[in-house]
PDB file of C-alpha atoms in Angstrom:
ATOM      1  CA  MET A 180      32.077 -18.958  20.261  1.00  0.00           C
ATOM      2  CA  ASN A 181      30.217 -16.516  22.504  1.00  0.00           C
ATOM      3  CA  ALA A 182      31.476 -17.944  25.769  1.00  0.00           C
ATOM      4  CA  HIS A 183      30.701 -16.352  29.118  1.00  0.00           C
ATOM      5  CA  VAL A 184      33.356 -13.758  29.821  1.00  0.00           C
ATOM      6  CA  SER A 185      34.187 -12.486  33.283  1.00  0.00           C
ATOM      7  CA  GLN A 186      35.480  -8.963  33.917  1.00  0.00           C
ATOM      8  CA  GLY A 187      38.917 -10.100  35.073  1.00  0.00           C
ATOM      9  CA  GLY A 188      39.256 -12.650  32.294  1.00  0.00           C
ATOM     10  CA  TRP A 189      40.743 -10.397  29.567  1.00  0.00           C
ATOM     11  CA  PRO A 190      37.626 -10.263  27.365  1.00  0.00           C
ATOM     12  CA  VAL A 191      38.000  -9.526  23.668  1.00  0.00           C
ATOM     13  CA  LEU A 192      35.695  -7.187  21.752  1.00  0.00           C
ATOM     14  CA  VAL A 193      34.604  -8.806  18.477  1.00  0.00           C
ATOM     15  CA  LEU A 194      34.050  -6.598  15.448  1.00  0.00           C
ATOM     16  CA  ASN A 195      32.548  -7.562  12.132  1.00  0.00           C
ATOM     17  CA  ALA A 196      34.739  -7.236   9.036  1.00  0.00           C
ATOM     18  CA  ASP A 197      33.457  -3.648   8.671  1.00  0.00           C
ATOM     19  CA  PHE A 198      34.768  -2.864  12.186  1.00  0.00           C
ATOM     20  CA  ARG A 199      31.321  -2.520  13.753  1.00  0.00           C
ATOM     21  CA  PRO A 200      30.553  -4.622  16.835  1.00  0.00           C
ATOM     22  CA  LEU A 201      28.591  -7.766  16.028  1.00  0.00           C
ATOM     23  CA  SER A 202      26.159  -6.739  18.747  1.00  0.00           C
ATOM     24  CA  TYR A 203      25.863  -3.774  21.084  1.00  0.00           C
ATOM     25  CA  TYR A 204      23.690  -5.342  23.734  1.00  0.00           C
ATOM     26  CA  PRO A 205      24.857  -7.714  24.873  1.00  0.00           C
ATOM     27  CA  LEU A 206      28.252  -6.545  23.686  1.00  0.00           C
ATOM     28  CA  SER A 207      30.019  -9.022  21.372  1.00  0.00           C
ATOM     29  CA  LEU A 208      32.725 -10.447  23.576  1.00  0.00           C
ATOM     30  CA  TRP A 209      34.829 -13.583  23.416  1.00  0.00           C
ATOM     31  CA  SER A 210      37.123 -15.051  26.019  1.00  0.00           C
ATOM     32  CA  TRP A 211      40.817 -14.509  25.308  1.00  0.00           C
ATOM     33  CA  GLN A 212      41.163 -18.272  24.746  1.00  0.00           C
ATOM     34  CA  ASP A 213      38.508 -18.240  21.987  1.00  0.00           C
ATOM     35  CA  ALA A 214      40.113 -15.177  20.412  1.00  0.00           C
ATOM     36  CA  ILE A 215      43.569 -16.817  20.364  1.00  0.00           C
ATOM     37  CA  LYS A 216      42.045 -19.935  18.797  1.00  0.00           C
ATOM     38  CA  ALA A 217      40.371 -17.786  16.111  1.00  0.00           C
ATOM     39  CA  VAL A 218      43.726 -16.057  15.424  1.00  0.00           C
ATOM     40  CA  PHE A 219      45.428 -19.416  14.869  1.00  0.00           C
ATOM     41  CA  LEU A 220      42.556 -20.589  12.642  1.00  0.00           C
ATOM     42  CA  ASP A 221      43.051 -17.363  10.617  1.00  0.00           C
ATOM     43  CA  ARG A 222      39.438 -16.249  11.155  1.00  0.00           C
ATOM     44  CA  VAL A 223      40.196 -12.866  12.755  1.00  0.00           C
ATOM     45  CA  ASN A 224      42.663 -10.000  12.652  1.00  0.00           C
ATOM     46  CA  ILE A 225      44.018  -8.590  15.896  1.00  0.00           C
ATOM     47  CA  VAL A 226      43.154  -4.881  16.024  1.00  0.00           C
ATOM     48  CA  GLU A 227      44.191  -3.966  19.594  1.00  0.00           C
ATOM     49  CA  ARG A 228      46.171  -5.804  22.279  1.00  0.00           C
ATOM     50  CA  TYR A 229      46.384  -5.886  26.051  1.00  0.00           C
ATOM     51  CA  ASP A 230      49.716  -5.310  27.803  1.00  0.00           C
ATOM     52  CA  ARG A 231      49.690  -8.959  28.803  1.00  0.00           C
ATOM     53  CA  ALA A 232      51.002 -12.000  26.968  1.00  0.00           C
ATOM     54  CA  VAL A 233      50.536 -15.753  27.121  1.00  0.00           C
ATOM     55  CA  ARG A 234      53.427 -18.099  26.505  1.00  0.00           C
ATOM     56  CA  SER A 235      54.082 -21.669  25.573  1.00  0.00           C
ATOM     57  CA  PRO A 236      57.546 -23.259  25.439  1.00  0.00           C
ATOM     58  CA  SER A 237      57.900 -22.169  21.799  1.00  0.00           C
ATOM     59  CA  PHE A 238      55.528 -19.245  21.339  1.00  0.00           C
ATOM     60  CA  GLU A 239      54.445 -15.953  22.904  1.00  0.00           C
ATOM     61  CA  ILE A 240      51.480 -13.779  21.939  1.00  0.00           C
ATOM     62  CA  GLN A 241      50.056 -10.611  23.430  1.00  0.00           C
ATOM     63  CA  LEU A 242      46.435 -11.052  24.405  1.00  0.00           C
ATOM     64  CA  PRO A 243      44.106  -9.425  21.902  1.00  0.00           C
ATOM     65  CA  SER A 244      41.645  -6.879  23.290  1.00  0.00           C
ATOM     66  CA  VAL A 245      39.873  -6.173  19.964  1.00  0.00           C
ATOM     67  CA  VAL A 246      39.589  -8.494  16.963  1.00  0.00           C
ATOM     68  CA  SER A 247      37.814  -8.144  13.631  1.00  0.00           C
ATOM     69  CA  LEU A 248      36.364 -11.010  11.655  1.00  0.00           C
ATOM     70  CA  LYS A 249      38.038 -11.662   8.326  1.00  0.00           C
ATOM     71  CA  SER A 250      34.729 -12.391   6.610  1.00  0.00           C
ATOM     72  CA  PHE A 251      31.685 -10.191   6.954  1.00  0.00           C
ATOM     73  CA  VAL A 252      28.737 -11.623   8.878  1.00  0.00           C
ATOM     74  CA  LYS A 253      25.520 -10.120   7.566  1.00  0.00           C
ATOM     75  CA  PRO A 254      23.518  -8.846  10.540  1.00  0.00           C
ATOM     76  CA  SER A 255      19.992 -10.134  10.921  1.00  0.00           C
ATOM     77  CA  THR A 256      17.383  -7.617   9.814  1.00  0.00           C
ATOM     78  CA  HIS A 257      14.604  -9.065  11.964  1.00  0.00           C
ATOM     79  CA  PRO A 258      15.461  -9.527  15.637  1.00  0.00           C
ATOM     80  CA  ALA A 259      14.266 -12.641  17.404  1.00  0.00           C
ATOM     81  CA  PHE A 260      11.150 -12.286  19.539  1.00  0.00           C
ATOM     82  CA  THR A 261      12.615 -12.969  22.991  1.00  0.00           C
ATOM     83  CA  ARG A 262      11.877 -11.721  26.473  1.00  0.00           C
ATOM     84  CA  PHE A 263      15.241  -9.934  26.510  1.00  0.00           C
ATOM     85  CA  ASN A 264      14.542  -8.174  23.203  1.00  0.00           C
ATOM     86  CA  VAL A 265      11.089  -7.075  24.422  1.00  0.00           C
ATOM     87  CA  PHE A 266      12.772  -5.563  27.499  1.00  0.00           C
ATOM     88  CA  LEU A 267      15.430  -3.946  25.310  1.00  0.00           C
ATOM     89  CA  ARG A 268      12.784  -2.491  22.945  1.00  0.00           C
ATOM     90  CA  ASP A 269      10.951  -1.073  25.979  1.00  0.00           C
ATOM     91  CA  ARG A 270      14.233   0.167  27.508  1.00  0.00           C
ATOM     92  CA  PHE A 271      14.001  -2.121  30.540  1.00  0.00           C
ATOM     93  CA  MET A 272      11.062  -0.095  31.861  1.00  0.00           C
ATOM     94  CA  CYS A 273       7.494  -0.999  32.813  1.00  0.00           C
ATOM     95  CA  GLN A 274       5.286   0.428  30.101  1.00  0.00           C
ATOM     96  CA  TYR A 275       2.573   1.231  32.640  1.00  0.00           C
ATOM     97  CA  CYS A 276       4.416   2.902  35.548  1.00  0.00           C
ATOM     98  CA  THR A 277       8.070   3.235  34.335  1.00  0.00           C
ATOM     99  CA  ALA A 278       9.427   1.011  37.133  1.00  0.00           C
ATOM    100  CA  VAL A 279      12.702  -0.721  36.282  1.00  0.00           C
ATOM    101  CA  GLU A 280      12.626  -3.466  38.911  1.00  0.00           C
ATOM    102  CA  ASP A 281      10.979  -6.897  38.860  1.00  0.00           C
ATOM    103  CA  LEU A 282      10.187  -6.853  35.129  1.00  0.00           C
ATOM    104  CA  THR A 283       8.089  -9.424  33.359  1.00  0.00           C
ATOM    105  CA  PHE A 284       5.987  -9.035  30.244  1.00  0.00           C
ATOM    106  CA  ASP A 285       2.313  -8.391  29.735  1.00  0.00           C
ATOM    107  CA  HIS A 286      -0.053  -9.286  26.915  1.00  0.00           C
ATOM    108  CA  ILE A 287      -1.976  -6.111  25.997  1.00  0.00           C
ATOM    109  CA  ILE A 288      -4.914  -8.243  24.854  1.00  0.00           C
ATOM    110  CA  PRO A 289      -4.752 -11.134  27.340  1.00  0.00           C
ATOM    111  CA  ARG A 290      -4.218 -14.615  25.981  1.00  0.00           C
ATOM    112  CA  SER A 291      -7.465 -15.615  27.686  1.00  0.00           C
ATOM    113  CA  LYS A 292      -9.218 -13.162  25.352  1.00  0.00           C
ATOM    114  CA  GLY A 293      -7.442 -14.346  22.189  1.00  0.00           C
ATOM    115  CA  GLY A 294      -4.306 -12.173  22.444  1.00  0.00           C
ATOM    116  CA  GLN A 295      -1.213 -13.499  20.725  1.00  0.00           C
ATOM    117  CA  THR A 296       2.366 -13.595  21.991  1.00  0.00           C
ATOM    118  CA  THR A 297       3.737 -11.224  19.344  1.00  0.00           C
ATOM    119  CA  TRP A 298       5.768  -8.020  19.185  1.00  0.00           C
ATOM    120  CA  GLU A 299       2.558  -6.052  18.666  1.00  0.00           C
ATOM    121  CA  ASN A 300       0.788  -7.467  21.748  1.00  0.00           C
ATOM    122  CA  VAL A 301       3.519  -7.788  24.398  1.00  0.00           C
ATOM    123  CA  VAL A 302       5.129  -5.066  26.539  1.00  0.00           C
ATOM    124  CA  ALA A 303       7.538  -4.992  29.466  1.00  0.00           C
ATOM    125  CA  ALA A 304       5.666  -4.658  32.748  1.00  0.00           C
ATOM    126  CA  CYS A 305       6.634  -4.789  36.399  1.00  0.00           C
ATOM    127  CA  SER A 306       5.065  -7.582  38.435  1.00  0.00           C
ATOM    128  CA  PRO A 307       2.747  -5.267  40.430  1.00  0.00           C
ATOM    129  CA  CYS A 308       1.307  -3.716  37.239  1.00  0.00           C
ATOM    130  CA  ASN A 309       1.043  -7.101  35.562  1.00  0.00           C
ATOM    131  CA  LEU A 310      -0.865  -8.479  38.558  1.00  0.00           C
ATOM    132  CA  ARG A 311      -3.091  -5.399  38.744  1.00  0.00           C
ATOM    133  CA  LYS A 312      -3.984  -5.625  35.050  1.00  0.00           C
ATOM    134  CA  GLY A 313      -4.459  -9.388  35.256  1.00  0.00           C
ATOM    135  CA  SER A 314      -6.499 -10.811  32.399  1.00  0.00           C
ATOM    136  CA  LEU A 315      -8.267  -7.533  31.659  1.00  0.00           C
ATOM    137  CA  THR A 316      -8.055  -5.517  28.468  1.00  0.00           C
ATOM    138  CA  PRO A 317      -6.473  -2.056  28.724  1.00  0.00           C
ATOM    139  CA  GLN A 318      -9.946  -0.483  28.633  1.00  0.00           C
ATOM    140  CA  GLN A 319     -11.277  -2.746  31.403  1.00  0.00           C
ATOM    141  CA  ALA A 320      -8.218  -2.146  33.608  1.00  0.00           C
ATOM    142  CA  GLY A 321      -7.839   1.535  32.754  1.00  0.00           C
ATOM    143  CA  MET A 322      -4.155   0.781  32.069  1.00  0.00           C
ATOM    144  CA  PHE A 323      -2.576   1.741  28.767  1.00  0.00           C
ATOM    145  CA  PRO A 324       1.082   1.262  27.787  1.00  0.00           C
ATOM    146  CA  ARG A 325       3.144   4.433  27.384  1.00  0.00           C
ATOM    147  CA  GLN A 326       4.241   3.290  23.940  1.00  0.00           C
ATOM    148  CA  ALA A 327       2.295   1.079  21.563  1.00  0.00           C
ATOM    149  CA  PRO A 328       4.117  -2.237  21.145  1.00  0.00           C
ATOM    150  CA  PHE A 329       5.817  -2.754  17.782  1.00  0.00           C
ATOM    151  CA  ALA A 330       8.236  -5.076  16.031  1.00  0.00           C
ATOM    152  CA  PRO A 331      11.620  -3.309  16.344  1.00  0.00           C
ATOM    153  CA  THR A 332      14.410  -3.339  13.823  1.00  0.00           C
ATOM    154  CA  VAL A 333      17.904  -4.475  14.729  1.00  0.00           C
ATOM    155  CA  HIS A 334      18.962  -0.829  14.425  1.00  0.00           C
ATOM    156  CA  GLN A 335      16.370   0.236  17.030  1.00  0.00           C
ATOM    157  CA  LEU A 336      17.522  -2.480  19.443  1.00  0.00           C
ATOM    158  CA  HIS A 337      21.179  -1.480  18.925  1.00  0.00           C
ATOM    159  CA  ARG A 338      20.280   2.170  19.599  1.00  0.00           C
ATOM    160  CA  ASN A 339      18.487   1.199  22.809  1.00  0.00           C
ATOM    161  CA  GLY A 340      21.358  -1.095  23.795  1.00  0.00           C
ATOM    162  CA  ARG A 341      23.760   1.851  23.688  1.00  0.00           C
ATOM    163  CA  LEU A 342      21.695   3.467  26.461  1.00  0.00           C
ATOM    164  CA  PHE A 343      22.772   0.643  28.797  1.00  0.00           C
ATOM    165  CA  PRO A 344      26.556   0.342  28.567  1.00  0.00           C
ATOM    166  CA  PRO A 345      28.079  -2.811  30.027  1.00  0.00           C
ATOM    167  CA  ASN A 346      29.697  -2.748  33.459  1.00  0.00           C
ATOM    168  CA  TYR A 347      33.110  -3.264  31.937  1.00  0.00           C
ATOM    169  CA  LEU A 348      34.534  -1.353  28.961  1.00  0.00           C
ATOM    170  CA  HIS A 349      38.253  -1.580  28.314  1.00  0.00           C
ATOM    171  CA  GLU A 350      39.766   1.690  27.067  1.00  0.00           C
ATOM    172  CA  SER A 351      41.030  -0.026  23.892  1.00  0.00           C
ATOM    173  CA  TRP A 352      37.411  -0.747  22.884  1.00  0.00           C
ATOM    174  CA  LEU A 353      36.075   2.801  23.006  1.00  0.00           C
ATOM    175  CA  ASP A 354      37.156   3.827  19.499  1.00  0.00           C
ATOM    176  CA  TYR A 355      35.158   0.899  18.064  1.00  0.00           C
ATOM    177  CA  LEU A 356      31.934   1.034  20.076  1.00  0.00           C
ATOM    178  CA  TYR A 357      30.344   4.384  19.512  1.00  0.00           C
ATOM    179  CA  TRP A 358      31.810   5.306  16.130  1.00  0.00           C
ATOM    180  CA  ASP A 359      28.566   6.834  14.885  1.00  0.00           C
ATOM    181  CA  THR A 360      27.829   9.111  17.849  1.00  0.00           C
ATOM    182  CA  GLU A 361      28.372  12.845  17.593  1.00  0.00           C
ATOM    183  CA  LEU A 362      31.792  13.985  18.763  1.00  0.00           C
ATOM    184  CA  ASP A 363      32.363  16.750  21.282  1.00  0.00           C
ATOM    185  CA  PRO A 364      33.915  19.924  19.831  1.00  0.00           C
TER     186      PRO A 364
END
């Protein structure tokens, strides 16, 4: 039910049963159509609403802006090893020069020298650095990552995800997104 949601399409923030977002990055969003369907299937509670309604000949409902699942979904403790999650762990920054454009990933110990495609051997790298390092070891290339690669926890990825807020945040979502950040006096 994680359909693509456009900014003007009345997206709905999805919270777990404990009122935490299912995911911070990418933010857990459903289309309003999927949210309405989940309401009718009695899978979610409406927490906040938009000032806009949809109507049928016999029914009217305000569009939900925030919903919570009725049953708790246990978050994964071990994030999937994906290109996106490697970039998120490394904060979308080349680990050699800190560039943020044209990212790819680099094997610290090249595959040609027996390096594995694992959390502990892969870092985010910009294309120029990746080409410059080539199939050399860090010692041969004189290029060392700023941070040693590691297998992150879901909590670490969520924390990094909060550093890159989405382009669109509806005001009704704000009380549910950053509930554990320190408040201003």
